[in-house]
PDB file of C-alpha atoms in Angstrom:
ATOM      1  CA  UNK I   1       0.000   0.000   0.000  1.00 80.00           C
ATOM      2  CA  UNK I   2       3.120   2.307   0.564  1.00 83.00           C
ATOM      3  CA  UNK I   3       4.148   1.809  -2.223  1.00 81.00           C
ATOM      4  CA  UNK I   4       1.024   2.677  -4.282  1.00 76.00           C
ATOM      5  CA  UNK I   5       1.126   5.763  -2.396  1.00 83.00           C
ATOM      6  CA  UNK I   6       4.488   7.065  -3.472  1.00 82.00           C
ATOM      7  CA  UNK I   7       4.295   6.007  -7.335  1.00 79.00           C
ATOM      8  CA  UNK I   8       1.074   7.708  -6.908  1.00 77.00           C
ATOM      9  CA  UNK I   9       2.374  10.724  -5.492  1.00 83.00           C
ATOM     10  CA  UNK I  10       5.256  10.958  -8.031  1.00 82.00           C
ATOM     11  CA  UNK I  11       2.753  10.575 -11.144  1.00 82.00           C
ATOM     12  CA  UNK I  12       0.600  13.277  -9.764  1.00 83.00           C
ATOM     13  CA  UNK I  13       3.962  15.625  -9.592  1.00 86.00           C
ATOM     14  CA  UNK I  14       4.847  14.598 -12.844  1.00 86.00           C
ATOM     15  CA  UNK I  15       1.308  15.563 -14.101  1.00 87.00           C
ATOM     16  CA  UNK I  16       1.308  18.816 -12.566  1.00 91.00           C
ATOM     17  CA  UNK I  17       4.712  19.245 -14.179  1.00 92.00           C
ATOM     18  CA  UNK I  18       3.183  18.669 -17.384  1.00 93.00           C
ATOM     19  CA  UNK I  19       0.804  20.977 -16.830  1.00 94.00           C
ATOM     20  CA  UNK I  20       3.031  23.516 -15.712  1.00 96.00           C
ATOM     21  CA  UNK I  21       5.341  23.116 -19.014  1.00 96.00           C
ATOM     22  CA  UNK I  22       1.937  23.328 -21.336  1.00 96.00           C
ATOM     23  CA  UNK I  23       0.427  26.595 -18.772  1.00 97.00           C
ATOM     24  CA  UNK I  24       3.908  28.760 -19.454  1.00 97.00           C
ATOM     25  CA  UNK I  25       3.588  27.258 -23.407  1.00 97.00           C
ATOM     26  CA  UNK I  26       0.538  29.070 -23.879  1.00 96.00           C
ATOM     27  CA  UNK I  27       1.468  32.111 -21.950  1.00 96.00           C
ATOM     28  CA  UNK I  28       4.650  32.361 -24.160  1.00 96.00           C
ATOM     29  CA  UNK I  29       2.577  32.329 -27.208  1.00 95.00           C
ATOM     30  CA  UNK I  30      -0.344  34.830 -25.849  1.00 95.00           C
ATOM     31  CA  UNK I  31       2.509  37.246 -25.432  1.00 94.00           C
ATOM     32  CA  UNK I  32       3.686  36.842 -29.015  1.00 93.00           C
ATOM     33  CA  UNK I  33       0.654  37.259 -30.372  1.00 92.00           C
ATOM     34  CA  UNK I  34       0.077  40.758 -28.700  1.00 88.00           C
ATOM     35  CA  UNK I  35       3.237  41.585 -30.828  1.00 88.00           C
ATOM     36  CA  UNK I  36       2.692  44.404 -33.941  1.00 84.00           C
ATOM     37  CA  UNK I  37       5.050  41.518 -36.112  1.00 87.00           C
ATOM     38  CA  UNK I  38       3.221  38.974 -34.861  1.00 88.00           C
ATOM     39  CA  UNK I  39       2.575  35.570 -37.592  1.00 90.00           C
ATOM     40  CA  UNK I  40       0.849  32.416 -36.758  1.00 91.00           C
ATOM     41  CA  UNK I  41       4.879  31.052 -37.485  1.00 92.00           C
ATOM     42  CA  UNK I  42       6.450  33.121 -34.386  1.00 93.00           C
ATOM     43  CA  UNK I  43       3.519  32.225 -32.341  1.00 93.00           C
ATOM     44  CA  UNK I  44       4.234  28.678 -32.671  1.00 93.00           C
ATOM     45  CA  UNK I  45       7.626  28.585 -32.868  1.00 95.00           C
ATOM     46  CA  UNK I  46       7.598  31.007 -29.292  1.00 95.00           C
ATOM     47  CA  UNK I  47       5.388  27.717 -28.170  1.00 95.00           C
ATOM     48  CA  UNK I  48       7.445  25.319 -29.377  1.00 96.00           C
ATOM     49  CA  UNK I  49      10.778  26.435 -27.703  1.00 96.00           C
ATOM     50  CA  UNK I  50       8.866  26.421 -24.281  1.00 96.00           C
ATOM     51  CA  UNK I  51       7.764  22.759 -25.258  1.00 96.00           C
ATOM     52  CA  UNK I  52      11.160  21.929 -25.851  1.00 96.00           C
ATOM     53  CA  UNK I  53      12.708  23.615 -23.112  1.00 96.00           C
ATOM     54  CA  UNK I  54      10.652  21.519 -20.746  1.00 94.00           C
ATOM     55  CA  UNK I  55      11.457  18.258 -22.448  1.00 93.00           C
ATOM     56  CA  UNK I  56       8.133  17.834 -23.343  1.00 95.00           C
ATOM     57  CA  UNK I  57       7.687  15.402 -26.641  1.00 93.00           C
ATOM     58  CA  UNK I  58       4.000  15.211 -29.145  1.00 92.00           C
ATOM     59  CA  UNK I  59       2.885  18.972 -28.168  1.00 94.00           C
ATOM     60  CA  UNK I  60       0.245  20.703 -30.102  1.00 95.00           C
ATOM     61  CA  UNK I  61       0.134  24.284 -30.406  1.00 96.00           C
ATOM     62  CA  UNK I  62      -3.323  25.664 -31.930  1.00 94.00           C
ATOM     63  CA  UNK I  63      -4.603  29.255 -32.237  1.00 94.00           C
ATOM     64  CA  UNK I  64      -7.673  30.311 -32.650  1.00 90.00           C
ATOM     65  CA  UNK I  65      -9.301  31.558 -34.653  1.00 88.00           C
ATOM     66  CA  UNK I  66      -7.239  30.009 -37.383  1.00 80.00           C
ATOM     67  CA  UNK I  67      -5.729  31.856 -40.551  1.00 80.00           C
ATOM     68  CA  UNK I  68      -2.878  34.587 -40.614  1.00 86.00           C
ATOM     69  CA  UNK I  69      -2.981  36.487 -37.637  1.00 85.00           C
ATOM     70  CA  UNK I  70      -2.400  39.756 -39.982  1.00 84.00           C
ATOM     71  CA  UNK I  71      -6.049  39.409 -41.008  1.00 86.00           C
ATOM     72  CA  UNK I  72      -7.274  39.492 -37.290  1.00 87.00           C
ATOM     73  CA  UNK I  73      -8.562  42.816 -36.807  1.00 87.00           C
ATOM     74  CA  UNK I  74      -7.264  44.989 -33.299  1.00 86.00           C
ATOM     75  CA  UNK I  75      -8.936  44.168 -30.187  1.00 87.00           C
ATOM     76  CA  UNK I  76      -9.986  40.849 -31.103  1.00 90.00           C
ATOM     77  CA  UNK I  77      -9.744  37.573 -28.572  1.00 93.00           C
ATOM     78  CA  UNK I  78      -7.187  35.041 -29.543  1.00 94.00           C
ATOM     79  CA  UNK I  79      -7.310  31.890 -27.903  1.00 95.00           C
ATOM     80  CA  UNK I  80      -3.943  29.533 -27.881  1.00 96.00           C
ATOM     81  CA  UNK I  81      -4.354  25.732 -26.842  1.00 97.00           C
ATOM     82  CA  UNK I  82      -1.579  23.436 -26.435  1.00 97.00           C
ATOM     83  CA  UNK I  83      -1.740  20.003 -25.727  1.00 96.00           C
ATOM     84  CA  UNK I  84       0.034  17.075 -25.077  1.00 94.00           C
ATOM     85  CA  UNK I  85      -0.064  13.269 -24.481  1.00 92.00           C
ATOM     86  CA  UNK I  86       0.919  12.061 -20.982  1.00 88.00           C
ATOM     87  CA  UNK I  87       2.366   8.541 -21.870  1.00 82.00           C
ATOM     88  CA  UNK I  88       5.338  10.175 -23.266  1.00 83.00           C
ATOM     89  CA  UNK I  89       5.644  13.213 -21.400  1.00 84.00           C
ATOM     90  CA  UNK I  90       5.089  11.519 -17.732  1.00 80.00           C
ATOM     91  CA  UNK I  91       8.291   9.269 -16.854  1.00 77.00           C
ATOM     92  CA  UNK I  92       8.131   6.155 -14.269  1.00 69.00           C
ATOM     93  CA  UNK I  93       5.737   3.140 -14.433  1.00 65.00           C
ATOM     94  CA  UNK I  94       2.723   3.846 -16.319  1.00 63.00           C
ATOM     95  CA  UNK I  95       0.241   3.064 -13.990  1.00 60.00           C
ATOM     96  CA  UNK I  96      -2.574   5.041 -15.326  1.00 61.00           C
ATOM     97  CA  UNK I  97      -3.574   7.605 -18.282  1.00 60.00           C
ATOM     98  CA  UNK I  98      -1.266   6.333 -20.685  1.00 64.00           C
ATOM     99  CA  UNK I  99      -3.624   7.589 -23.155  1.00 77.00           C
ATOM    100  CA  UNK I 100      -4.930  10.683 -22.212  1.00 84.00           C
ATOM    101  CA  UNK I 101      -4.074  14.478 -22.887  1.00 89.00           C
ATOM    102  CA  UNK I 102      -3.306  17.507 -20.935  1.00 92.00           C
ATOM    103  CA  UNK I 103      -4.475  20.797 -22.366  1.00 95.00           C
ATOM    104  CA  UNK I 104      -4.122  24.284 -21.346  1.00 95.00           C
ATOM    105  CA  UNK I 105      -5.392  27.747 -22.592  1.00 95.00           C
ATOM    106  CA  UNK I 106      -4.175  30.978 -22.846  1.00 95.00           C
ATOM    107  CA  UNK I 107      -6.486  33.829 -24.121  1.00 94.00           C
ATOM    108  CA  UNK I 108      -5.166  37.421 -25.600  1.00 92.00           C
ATOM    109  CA  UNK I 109      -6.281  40.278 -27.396  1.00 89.00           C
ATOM    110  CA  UNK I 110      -4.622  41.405 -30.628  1.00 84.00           C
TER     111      UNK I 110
END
């Protein structure tokens, strides 16, 4: 039972970790997108490097709404997601959510 407890506790830091990594991903991005040079390219390459900085592997970097953010008028609500899968990202015995996906949100205006 102890042990179920700490390889439970671990996976749950690991998650949160994961989480964290995905969280300052989208910030990242939300601040390059309130940038006058700002294309969809920067936005997810600004993403990216976060994703890679924290190790993380399969990340996903959307923005919405979609097309060139040139044609996005001023003062309009831009929405990043990133996600990605735990089984990868989560290291130690995979106990549980192998298959599942963390997300996170960040939310600007142009």
């Amino acid at each position: 039972m102890l042990v179920l407890l700490i390889f439970g506790s671990i996976q749950a830091c690991n998650l949160l970790f994961l989480e964290r990594a995905l969280t300052t991903a989208a910030y990242e991005a939300t601040l390059e997108v309130s940038k006058a040079d700002a294309s969809l390219a920067t936005v997810q390459q600004r993403g990216s490097s976060i994703l890679d900085a924290y190790g993380v592997t399969g990340g996903a970097i959307r923005v919405s709404p979609g097309g060139p953010l040139e044609e996005i008028p001023l003062g309009a609500t831009v929405t990043i997601t990133v996600t990605a899968p735990v089984g990868p990202n989560v290291p130690g015995p995979e106990i549980t959510l192998v298959d599942a996906e963390v997300e996170a949100t960040g939310v600007t205006m142009k």
